Coordinates of C-alpha atoms and ligand atoms in Angstrom, one line a residue:
Chain A
M915 CA -2.5 7.2 63.7
T916 CA -6.2 6.9 64.1
G917 CA -8.7 9.1 62.6
R918 CA -10.5 9.0 59.3
P919 CA -8.6 6.8 56.9
H920 CA -7.4 8.5 53.8
I921 CA -8.2 5.6 51.5
Q922 CA -10.9 3.1 52.6
I923 CA -11.2 -0.2 50.6
S924 CA -14.1 -2.3 51.8
K925 CA -15.4 -5.6 50.6
V926 CA -13.9 -5.0 47.2
S927 CA -14.1 -7.9 44.6
K928 CA -13.3 -7.8 41.0
I929 CA -14.2 -10.6 38.5
F930 CA -13.0 -10.6 35.0
S931 CA -14.8 -12.7 32.5
T932 CA -13.0 -13.4 29.3
G933 CA -13.9 -16.1 26.8
G934 CA -16.5 -17.7 29.0
R935 CA -14.0 -18.1 31.9
E936 CA -14.2 -16.1 35.0
V937 CA -11.1 -14.9 36.9
I938 CA -11.6 -13.8 40.4
A939 CA -8.9 -11.1 40.5
L940 CA -9.9 -9.7 43.8
E941 CA -12.0 -11.1 46.6
D942 CA -13.3 -9.3 49.7
I943 CA -10.4 -6.9 50.0
N944 CA -10.6 -4.7 53.1
L945 CA -8.0 -2.2 53.8
D946 CA -7.8 1.2 55.5
V947 CA -4.9 3.4 54.6
Q948 CA -4.1 6.3 57.0
P949 CA -3.0 9.7 55.8
G950 CA 0.7 9.8 55.2
E951 CA 1.0 6.0 55.3
F952 CA 3.4 4.1 53.0
I953 CA 1.7 0.9 52.0
C954 CA 3.3 -1.8 49.8
L955 CA 1.2 -4.4 48.0
L956 CA 3.3 -7.5 47.7
G957 CA 2.5 -10.8 45.9
P958 CA 3.4 -13.0 43.0
S959 CA 2.6 -12.1 39.5
G960 CA -1.1 -12.3 38.7
C961 CA -2.4 -12.0 42.2
G962 CA -4.3 -8.8 41.6
K963 CA -2.0 -6.0 42.8
S964 CA -2.4 -3.9 39.6
T965 CA -6.1 -4.6 39.6
L966 CA -6.5 -3.2 43.1
L967 CA -4.3 -0.2 42.4
N968 CA -6.2 0.6 39.2
A969 CA -9.5 0.4 41.2
V970 CA -8.1 2.9 43.7
A971 CA -6.9 5.1 40.8
G972 CA -10.4 4.9 39.2
F973 CA -9.4 3.3 36.0
S974 CA -11.7 0.4 36.6
S975 CA -14.5 -0.1 39.0
P976 CA -14.8 -3.1 41.3
T977 CA -17.4 -5.7 40.6
S978 CA -18.6 -5.2 44.2
G979 CA -17.6 -3.3 47.3
T980 CA -16.6 0.4 47.7
I981 CA -13.5 2.5 47.6
T982 CA -13.5 5.9 49.1
V983 CA -10.8 8.5 49.1
S984 CA -11.1 11.2 51.8
G985 CA -14.7 10.1 52.3
Q986 CA -15.6 10.4 48.6
S987 CA -16.4 7.4 46.6
V988 CA -14.0 6.8 43.7
R989 CA -15.6 7.1 40.3
E990 CA -12.9 8.1 37.9
P991 CA -9.2 8.9 37.8
G992 CA -8.2 12.3 39.0
P993 CA -5.2 14.4 39.9
D994 CA -5.8 13.9 43.6
R995 CA -4.3 10.4 43.1
G996 CA -1.1 10.7 41.1
M997 CA -0.2 7.6 39.2
V998 CA 3.3 6.4 38.4
F999 CA 3.5 3.5 36.0
Q1000 CA 6.1 0.8 35.5
E1001 CA 6.3 1.8 31.8
Y1002 CA 6.9 5.5 32.9
A1003 CA 4.1 6.6 30.5
L1004 CA 5.8 9.9 29.8
F1005 CA 4.5 11.6 26.7
P1006 CA 7.3 11.1 24.2
W1007 CA 6.4 14.2 22.1
M1008 CA 6.9 16.5 25.1
T1009 CA 10.2 17.5 26.6
V1010 CA 11.0 16.7 30.2
E1011 CA 9.9 20.2 31.2
K1012 CA 6.7 19.9 29.2
N1013 CA 5.9 16.6 30.7
I1014 CA 6.2 17.9 34.2
A1015 CA 4.2 21.1 33.3
F1016 CA 1.4 19.2 31.6
G1017 CA -0.8 18.6 34.7
L1018 CA -0.3 22.3 35.7
E1019 CA -1.3 23.5 32.3
I1020 CA -4.4 21.4 32.6
K1021 CA -5.1 23.1 35.9
K1022 CA -4.7 26.4 34.0
L1023 CA -2.1 27.8 36.4
P1024 CA -0.5 31.0 35.2
G1025 CA 2.7 30.6 33.2
T1026 CA 5.1 32.1 35.7
K1027 CA 3.7 29.9 38.4
I1028 CA 4.2 26.8 36.2
R1029 CA 7.7 27.7 35.4
E1030 CA 8.6 28.3 39.0
K1031 CA 7.1 25.0 40.1
V1032 CA 8.6 23.0 37.3
G1033 CA 12.0 24.6 38.0
A1034 CA 11.8 23.6 41.6
L1035 CA 10.9 20.0 40.7
L1036 CA 13.7 19.8 38.2
D1037 CA 16.1 20.9 40.9
M1038 CA 14.7 18.5 43.5
L1039 CA 15.0 15.5 41.2
N1040 CA 18.3 16.4 39.6
L1041 CA 16.8 16.9 36.2
Q1042 CA 18.0 20.4 35.4
D1043 CA 20.4 19.2 32.7
F1044 CA 17.6 17.3 30.9
R1045 CA 14.8 19.9 30.9
D1046 CA 14.8 20.3 27.1
R1047 CA 15.4 16.6 26.3
Y1048 CA 12.8 14.2 25.0
P1049 CA 12.1 11.0 27.0
K1050 CA 13.7 8.8 24.3
D1051 CA 17.1 10.4 25.2
L1052 CA 16.8 9.5 28.9
S1053 CA 17.7 6.4 30.9
G1054 CA 15.0 4.4 32.7
G1055 CA 15.9 5.9 36.0
M1056 CA 15.8 9.4 34.6
R1057 CA 12.4 8.7 33.0
Q1058 CA 11.0 7.5 36.2
R1059 CA 12.3 10.7 38.0
V1060 CA 10.4 12.7 35.4
A1061 CA 7.3 10.6 36.0
I1062 CA 7.5 11.2 39.7
A1063 CA 8.1 14.9 39.2
R1064 CA 5.0 15.0 36.9
V1065 CA 2.9 13.6 39.7
L1066 CA 4.5 15.8 42.4
A1067 CA 3.7 18.9 40.4
L1068 CA 0.0 18.3 41.0
D1069 CA 0.5 18.3 44.8
S1070 CA -1.7 15.1 44.9
P1071 CA -2.0 13.9 48.5
I1072 CA -1.9 10.4 47.2
M1073 CA 0.6 8.6 45.0
L1074 CA -0.2 5.3 43.5
M1075 CA 2.8 3.5 42.1
D1076 CA 2.7 0.2 40.1
E1077 CA 6.1 -1.5 40.2
P1078 CA 7.7 1.9 39.4
F1079 CA 11.3 0.6 39.8
G1080 CA 10.7 -2.9 38.5
A1081 CA 12.7 -2.3 35.3
L1082 CA 15.7 -0.6 36.8
D1083 CA 19.1 -1.9 37.8
S1084 CA 19.6 -2.4 41.5
L1085 CA 21.8 0.6 42.0
T1086 CA 19.4 3.0 40.3
R1087 CA 16.6 1.3 42.1
R1088 CA 18.1 1.9 45.5
N1089 CA 18.8 5.5 44.5
L1090 CA 15.2 6.1 43.6
Q1091 CA 13.9 4.3 46.6
D1092 CA 15.9 6.7 48.8
E1093 CA 14.7 9.7 46.8
L1094 CA 11.1 8.5 47.1
L1095 CA 11.4 8.1 50.9
R1096 CA 12.8 11.6 51.1
I1097 CA 10.0 13.0 49.1
W1098 CA 7.4 11.1 51.0
M1099 CA 8.8 12.4 54.3
E1100 CA 9.0 15.9 53.1
F1101 CA 5.5 16.1 51.6
R1102 CA 3.8 13.5 53.8
K1103 CA 2.0 11.8 51.0
T1104 CA -0.1 8.7 51.3
I1105 CA 1.5 6.1 49.1
I1106 CA 0.3 2.7 47.8
F1107 CA 3.3 1.1 46.1
V1108 CA 3.0 -2.2 44.2
T1109 CA 6.0 -4.5 44.1
H1110 CA 6.9 -8.1 43.9
S1111 CA 10.3 -7.5 45.5
I1112 CA 10.2 -8.5 49.2
E1113 CA 13.3 -6.5 50.0
E1114 CA 11.9 -3.4 48.3
S1115 CA 8.7 -3.6 50.4
I1116 CA 10.6 -4.0 53.6
Y1117 CA 12.9 -1.1 52.7
L1118 CA 10.0 1.2 52.0
A1119 CA 6.8 0.4 53.7
D1120 CA 5.0 1.2 56.9
R1121 CA 2.8 -1.8 56.3
I1122 CA 3.2 -4.6 53.8
V1123 CA 0.0 -6.1 52.4
V1124 CA 0.7 -9.6 51.3
M1125 CA -1.8 -10.9 48.7
T1126 CA -2.9 -14.4 47.8
Y1127 CA -3.0 -15.8 44.3
R1128 CA -6.4 -16.5 42.8
P1129 CA -8.6 -15.5 44.3
G1130 CA -6.7 -12.3 45.2
K1131 CA -7.2 -11.9 48.8
I1132 CA -5.2 -10.2 51.6
K1133 CA -3.2 -13.0 53.2
K1134 CA -1.6 -10.9 55.9
V1135 CA -0.7 -7.3 56.7
V1136 CA 2.7 -6.9 58.2
S1137 CA 3.8 -3.8 60.0
V1138 CA 7.4 -2.7 59.6
T1139 CA 8.5 -0.8 62.6
M1140 CA 12.2 -0.5 61.9
A1141 CA 13.5 3.1 61.9
R1142 CA 14.5 4.5 58.5
P1143 CA 16.9 4.4 56.7
R1144 CA 16.6 0.7 57.0
D1145 CA 19.7 -1.5 56.7
P1146 CA 19.1 -4.5 54.5
S1147 CA 21.9 -6.4 56.1
S1148 CA 20.5 -6.1 59.6
V1149 CA 19.2 -9.1 61.5
E1150 CA 15.8 -7.6 61.9
F1151 CA 15.5 -6.9 58.2
N1152 CA 16.5 -10.4 57.3
D1153 CA 14.2 -12.0 59.8
L1154 CA 11.3 -10.1 58.3
K1155 CA 12.5 -11.1 54.9
K1156 CA 12.4 -14.7 55.8
E1157 CA 8.9 -14.4 57.2
L1158 CA 7.7 -12.7 54.1
S1159 CA 9.5 -15.1 51.8
L1160 CA 7.6 -18.0 53.3
L1161 CA 4.3 -16.2 52.8
V1162 CA 5.0 -15.2 49.3
M1163 CA 6.5 -18.6 48.4
E1164 CA 3.3 -20.4 49.3
E1165 CA 1.4 -18.2 46.9
Q1166 CA 4.1 -18.4 44.3
S1167 CA 3.9 -22.2 44.2
R1168 CA 0.1 -22.1 43.9
H1169 CA 0.7 -19.7 41.0
N1170 CA 3.1 -22.2 39.4
Q1171 CA 0.8 -25.2 39.9
E1172 CA -2.0 -23.2 38.3
Q1173 CA 0.1 -22.3 35.4
T1174 CA 0.9 -25.9 34.6
R1175 CA -2.7 -27.0 35.0
L1176 CA -4.0 -24.3 32.7
P1177 CA -4.7 -25.3 29.1
T1178 CA -2.0 -23.7 27.1
A1179 CA -3.8 -23.1 23.8
E1180 CA -7.0 -21.1 23.9
Chain B
M26 CA 42.4 4.2 0.1
N27 CA 45.0 7.0 0.3
K28 CA 44.3 10.6 1.4
F29 CA 44.0 11.9 -2.2
F30 CA 41.3 9.5 -2.9
P31 CA 39.1 9.2 0.2
A32 CA 36.5 6.5 0.4
K33 CA 33.7 9.0 0.3
V34 CA 34.7 10.4 -3.0
F35 CA 35.2 6.9 -4.4
D36 CA 31.6 6.0 -3.3
R37 CA 30.3 9.0 -5.1
L38 CA 32.2 8.2 -8.3
Q39 CA 31.0 4.6 -8.1
G40 CA 27.4 5.7 -7.9
L41 CA 27.9 7.8 -11.0
L42 CA 29.3 5.0 -13.0
V43 CA 26.1 3.3 -14.3
P44 CA 24.3 6.5 -15.1
V45 CA 27.3 7.9 -17.0
L46 CA 27.7 4.7 -19.0
L47 CA 24.0 4.7 -19.8
L48 CA 24.1 8.3 -20.9
A49 CA 27.2 7.6 -23.1
L50 CA 25.5 4.7 -24.7
W51 CA 22.4 6.8 -25.3
Q52 CA 24.4 9.6 -26.8
Y53 CA 26.2 7.2 -29.0
L54 CA 23.1 5.5 -30.3
S55 CA 21.3 8.8 -31.1
S56 CA 24.3 10.7 -32.5
Q57 CA 25.2 7.8 -34.8
A58 CA 21.5 7.8 -35.9
I59 CA 21.2 4.2 -34.9
I60 CA 18.0 5.2 -33.2
N61 CA 15.8 7.8 -34.9
P62 CA 16.3 11.0 -32.9
Q63 CA 12.5 11.6 -33.2
I64 CA 12.0 8.5 -31.1
L65 CA 15.0 9.0 -28.8
P66 CA 16.8 12.4 -29.0
A67 CA 20.4 12.6 -27.8
P68 CA 20.9 13.6 -24.2
T69 CA 22.6 16.8 -25.3
A70 CA 19.5 17.7 -27.3
V71 CA 17.3 17.0 -24.3
I72 CA 19.5 19.2 -22.1
A73 CA 19.5 22.0 -24.6
K74 CA 15.7 21.8 -24.9
W75 CA 15.4 21.7 -21.1
W76 CA 17.5 24.8 -20.8
E77 CA 15.4 26.5 -23.5
Y78 CA 12.2 25.4 -21.7
L79 CA 13.5 26.9 -18.5
L80 CA 14.6 30.3 -19.8
P81 CA 12.3 33.2 -20.3
T82 CA 10.8 33.4 -23.7
E83 CA 11.2 37.1 -24.2
A84 CA 14.1 39.4 -23.8
F85 CA 14.1 41.4 -20.6
D86 CA 12.1 44.6 -20.9
P87 CA 12.1 46.8 -17.7
A88 CA 9.0 48.6 -19.0
K89 CA 7.0 45.5 -18.9
S90 CA 8.0 43.7 -15.7
G91 CA 10.4 43.5 -12.9
Y92 CA 13.6 41.5 -13.3
L93 CA 12.4 38.7 -11.0
A94 CA 9.1 38.4 -12.8
W95 CA 10.9 38.2 -16.1
F96 CA 13.4 35.7 -14.8
F97 CA 10.6 33.4 -13.7
S98 CA 8.5 33.9 -16.9
G99 CA 9.9 30.8 -18.7
E100 CA 7.4 28.2 -19.8
M101 CA 8.7 25.5 -17.5
I102 CA 8.6 27.7 -14.5
R103 CA 5.0 28.7 -15.2
D104 CA 4.1 25.0 -15.8
A105 CA 5.8 23.8 -12.7
Y106 CA 4.1 26.6 -10.7
A107 CA 0.7 25.7 -12.1
S108 CA 1.1 22.0 -11.3
L109 CA 2.5 22.7 -7.8
Y110 CA -0.3 25.1 -7.1
R111 CA -2.9 22.4 -7.9
V112 CA -1.1 19.9 -5.8
A113 CA -0.8 22.3 -2.9
V114 CA -4.5 23.4 -3.0
G115 CA -5.8 19.9 -3.5
F116 CA -3.6 18.4 -0.9
F117 CA -4.5 21.2 1.6
I118 CA -8.3 20.7 1.0
G119 CA -7.9 16.9 1.1
G120 CA -6.0 17.1 4.4
I121 CA -8.4 19.6 6.0
L122 CA -11.2 17.2 5.3
A123 CA -9.4 14.0 6.1
L124 CA -7.7 15.0 9.3
P125 CA -10.7 15.8 11.5
L126 CA -12.8 13.0 10.0
G127 CA -10.0 10.6 10.6
L128 CA -9.5 11.8 14.2
M129 CA -13.2 11.4 14.9
M130 CA -13.5 8.1 13.2
G131 CA -10.4 6.8 15.1
A132 CA -11.6 8.0 18.5
N133 CA -15.3 7.3 18.3
D134 CA -16.7 3.9 17.3
R135 CA -20.1 5.2 16.4
I136 CA -18.7 7.7 13.9
Y137 CA -16.5 5.1 12.6
K138 CA -19.4 2.7 11.9
L139 CA -21.4 5.5 10.3
F140 CA -18.7 6.5 7.8
N141 CA -16.7 3.3 7.3
P142 CA -19.0 1.5 4.8
L143 CA -19.1 4.5 2.5
I144 CA -15.3 4.9 2.7
Q145 CA -14.7 1.2 2.0
V146 CA -16.8 1.5 -1.2
L147 CA -15.1 4.7 -2.4
R148 CA -11.5 4.1 -1.4
P149 CA -10.7 1.3 -3.9
I150 CA -11.8 3.5 -6.9
P151 CA -8.6 5.1 -8.2
P152 CA -8.9 8.9 -8.3
I153 CA -8.2 8.7 -12.1
A154 CA -11.5 6.8 -12.6
F155 CA -13.2 10.0 -11.4
I156 CA -11.9 12.0 -14.3
P157 CA -15.1 11.7 -16.5
L158 CA -17.3 12.5 -13.6
S159 CA -15.2 15.4 -12.5
I160 CA -15.2 16.9 -16.0
L161 CA -19.0 16.4 -16.1
W162 CA -19.4 18.1 -12.8
F163 CA -16.7 20.8 -12.9
G164 CA -16.0 21.4 -16.6
L165 CA -12.4 22.0 -17.6
G166 CA -9.6 23.9 -15.9
N167 CA -8.5 23.9 -12.3
P168 CA -11.7 22.8 -10.6
P169 CA -11.8 19.2 -11.9
A170 CA -8.0 18.8 -11.5
I171 CA -8.1 20.0 -7.9
F172 CA -11.1 17.8 -7.2
L173 CA -9.1 14.8 -8.4
I174 CA -6.1 15.8 -6.3
V175 CA -8.3 16.2 -3.2
L176 CA -9.5 12.7 -3.7
G177 CA -6.0 11.4 -4.2
A178 CA -4.8 13.0 -1.0
F179 CA -7.9 12.4 1.1
F180 CA -8.0 8.7 1.4
P181 CA -4.3 8.0 2.4
I182 CA -4.5 10.7 5.0
L183 CA -7.9 9.5 6.3
M184 CA -6.9 5.9 6.6
N185 CA -3.6 6.6 8.3
T186 CA -5.2 9.1 10.7
I187 CA -7.7 6.5 11.7
A188 CA -5.1 3.9 12.2
G189 CA -2.9 6.4 14.1
V190 CA -5.6 7.3 16.6
R191 CA -6.6 3.6 17.1
H192 CA -3.0 2.7 17.8
V193 CA -2.4 5.3 20.5
D194 CA -1.0 3.4 23.4
G195 CA -3.6 3.2 26.1
I196 CA -1.0 4.1 28.7
Y197 CA -0.8 7.7 27.5
I198 CA -4.5 8.0 27.7
R199 CA -4.5 6.6 31.2
A200 CA -1.7 8.9 32.3
A201 CA -3.4 11.9 30.9
R202 CA -6.7 11.0 32.5
S203 CA -5.1 10.6 35.9
L204 CA -3.5 14.1 35.4
G205 CA -6.9 15.5 35.0
A206 CA -7.0 16.0 31.2
S207 CA -10.4 17.1 29.7
Q208 CA -11.8 15.6 26.5
T209 CA -10.4 18.4 24.4
T210 CA -7.0 18.3 26.0
M211 CA -6.9 14.6 25.5
F212 CA -7.7 15.0 21.9
L213 CA -5.4 17.8 21.0
R214 CA -2.5 17.2 23.2
V215 CA -2.4 13.4 23.5
M216 CA -4.2 11.6 20.7
L217 CA -3.2 14.0 18.0
P218 CA 0.5 14.1 18.7
A219 CA 0.6 10.4 19.5
A220 CA -0.9 9.8 16.1
T221 CA 1.4 12.1 14.1
P222 CA 3.8 9.4 13.0
Y223 CA 0.9 7.7 11.2
I224 CA -0.6 10.9 10.0
L225 CA 2.6 12.1 8.5
T226 CA 3.0 8.7 6.7
G227 CA -0.5 9.3 5.3
A228 CA 0.4 12.8 4.3
R229 CA 3.4 11.6 2.5
I230 CA 1.5 8.9 0.6
G231 CA -1.2 11.6 -0.1
V232 CA 1.3 14.0 -1.6
G233 CA 2.7 11.3 -3.8
T234 CA -0.7 10.3 -5.0
A235 CA -1.6 14.0 -5.6
F236 CA 1.4 14.4 -7.7
I237 CA 0.5 11.4 -9.9
V238 CA -3.0 12.7 -10.2
V239 CA -2.0 16.2 -11.1
I240 CA 0.0 15.0 -14.1
V241 CA -2.8 12.8 -15.4
A242 CA -5.5 15.5 -14.7
E243 CA -3.4 18.0 -16.7
M244 CA -3.2 15.7 -19.6
I245 CA -7.0 15.5 -19.8
A246 CA -8.8 18.4 -18.2
V247 CA -6.4 21.4 -18.2
N248 CA -4.3 23.2 -20.8
N249 CA -1.3 24.1 -18.8
G250 CA 1.0 22.5 -16.3
L251 CA 3.7 19.9 -16.7
G252 CA 1.4 17.1 -17.6
Y253 CA -0.3 19.1 -20.3
R254 CA 3.0 20.3 -21.7
I255 CA 4.5 16.8 -22.3
L256 CA 1.2 15.7 -24.0
E257 CA 1.2 18.8 -26.1
A258 CA 4.8 18.1 -27.1
R259 CA 3.8 14.7 -28.3
E260 CA 1.4 16.2 -30.8
F261 CA 4.3 18.0 -32.4
F262 CA 6.6 15.0 -32.1
W263 CA 8.9 17.0 -29.9
S264 CA 10.4 14.0 -28.1
D265 CA 13.2 16.2 -26.7
K266 CA 10.7 18.3 -25.0
I267 CA 8.7 15.3 -23.7
I268 CA 11.8 14.0 -22.0
A269 CA 12.8 17.4 -20.7
G270 CA 9.3 17.7 -19.2
M271 CA 9.6 14.3 -17.7
F272 CA 12.9 15.3 -16.2
T273 CA 11.3 18.4 -14.6
I274 CA 8.4 16.3 -13.3
G275 CA 11.0 14.0 -11.7
L276 CA 12.9 16.9 -10.1
L277 CA 9.7 18.4 -8.7
G278 CA 8.7 15.0 -7.3
L279 CA 12.1 14.7 -5.7
A280 CA 11.8 18.2 -4.2
I281 CA 8.4 17.5 -2.8
D282 CA 9.5 14.2 -1.3
T283 CA 12.6 15.8 0.2
G284 CA 10.4 18.6 1.6
M285 CA 8.1 16.1 3.2
N286 CA 11.0 14.2 4.6
R287 CA 12.4 17.3 6.2
L288 CA 9.0 18.2 7.7
N289 CA 8.7 14.6 9.0
N290 CA 12.1 14.7 10.7
Y291 CA 11.3 18.1 12.2
L292 CA 7.9 17.1 13.6
L293 CA 9.0 13.8 14.8
K294 CA 12.3 14.8 16.4
W295 CA 10.9 13.3 19.6
H296 CA 10.3 9.9 18.0
R297 CA 12.4 7.0 18.8
G298 CA 14.4 5.8 15.8
I299 CA 14.6 9.1 14.1
E300 CA 17.9 10.9 14.7
N301 CA 18.6 14.4 13.8
K302 CA 21.4 14.5 11.4
Ligands
ATP929 N1 -8.5 -6.9 31.7 C1 -8.5 -8.1 32.2 N2 -9.2 -9.1 31.7 C2 -9.2 -10.3 32.1 N3 -8.4 -10.8 33.1 C3 -7.6 -9.8 33.7 C4 -7.6 -8.5 33.3 N4 -6.7 -7.8 34.0 C5 -6.2 -8.7 34.9 N5 -6.7 -9.9 34.7 C6 -6.4 -11.1 35.5 O1 -6.5 -10.8 36.8 C7 -5.5 -11.3 37.6 C8 -4.8 -10.2 38.4 O2 -4.0 -9.4 37.4 P1 -3.1 -8.2 37.9 O3 -2.6 -7.5 36.7 O4 -3.9 -7.3 38.8 O5 -2.0 -8.9 38.6 P2 -0.6 -8.3 39.2 O6 -0.6 -8.8 40.6 O7 -0.6 -6.9 39.0 O8 0.5 -9.1 38.4 P3 1.9 -8.6 37.9 O9 2.8 -8.6 39.1 O10 2.3 -9.6 36.9 O11 1.7 -7.2 37.4 C9 -4.6 -12.0 36.6 O12 -4.9 -13.4 36.8 C10 -5.0 -11.5 35.3 O13 -4.9 -12.6 34.3
MG930 MG1 0.7 -5.6 37.8

């Protein structure tokens, strides 16, 4: 897979200054993501995973450096980069069907086309029985299915996912991981997926980007070459898990030290 | 509890106990002339008066009007209609003014800073304090009354709309932006619905205020409506009619509140915490 990278992150830094203190959330991040690649960003809490994802999404611009998507520099959020949030972010005043149709209505697709497309997505994600329900009536897993369907409706070539399965129980989580992989293979999306679960990253990713804690840098990029579906009980899987655990643990302990050194009252 | 006397019926009866006792005491005090009936007429007298106030004043005459028109020609019906009409018009105008302004002030800091000082100055003035000015400006009749009701409805709706828009969870805005929503779509399909719980709370407070204001305004600036009628009754020492009128005002208030509640539940059926019963 060589050719023009789909997403190109070069020399990206992000500094937050709050209350006179500066936090270097990202420092000199360089990463090329190939079309159709599944990337996981892995690291302890506070290492800048969301900050990096939000910069790619266009919600906040880096302090320095550039991010380009298909050669175009990122300036604002757009439907070419579908975003799936940990908090689902479904519109509670819209039914499941309306939530999925929202992006298509914005695009001003004709009604019959919208209905057809939404129907297909409801089928694909097993949501037919819930089409007229409001998000408050759905379980977490169901909500995240709707959020995924909402992004798929737009045919965005890129999906950005910020700990999308973080709040789900392990069974639902595995289910959705499998479903996501199926979708990813079928539609050949480019995915950047944030997680702090080592196992999840090994199960899903082509490449795992391990990040350091403060400043947020790329510590190591690990390629996962195991064939899918991957078996979490296999030796290979567990060796990789050990390797990644060591990497993440180092950062985690720096995180913990930092937390204890920080003044608690501000 | 046995099956002939289920708990539900028992609850109902229990709820009636205090009012019934109170009514009995009231009836006793007035019928024994312990209290001057001019000060406190007996409940039976009040009910009789209320009934009289409700019924048409003239006998049915097909030559003059249709049956329905006749049926609703009673003084109370006409008064209630007049009061309700003022509340409706005033509330509507107040809402039409407050909603867009509130949405704009909530969404745009510059507009907020432009209008907020004026609003902070005007808001604490009770609408009733505007009565002299409104009579000076609009004379007597509907215009000053409606003006006061507009004021009464305007501020609660405005303040709640502003708060509603300001409290819209940023995640919805981010989600909509990443789905490609334009400014207009964002405003109409995200901010507005997300703010409806607040806006409806404002509308409910606004209607309540409007209803208070209409009664007061009618006592001073108009010569019909429920507020006017009970003040007029005082001039003739018709205490039974005063209480009958108050009773009607209470019923109307209850009806308005129930209506708002229904609307609330319907519009917020998506909202967590509100279950459709
Ligand atoms: N808006 C902001 N203002 C100031 N500091 C911020 C802001 N957003 C993030 N930070 C800081 O930047 C660092 C990176 O935050 P970020 O949210 O990207 O971490 P994360 O890796 O996504 O963590 P988590 O796993 O907890 O979501 C943190 O130390 C955080 O405190
Ligand atoms: Mg995060």
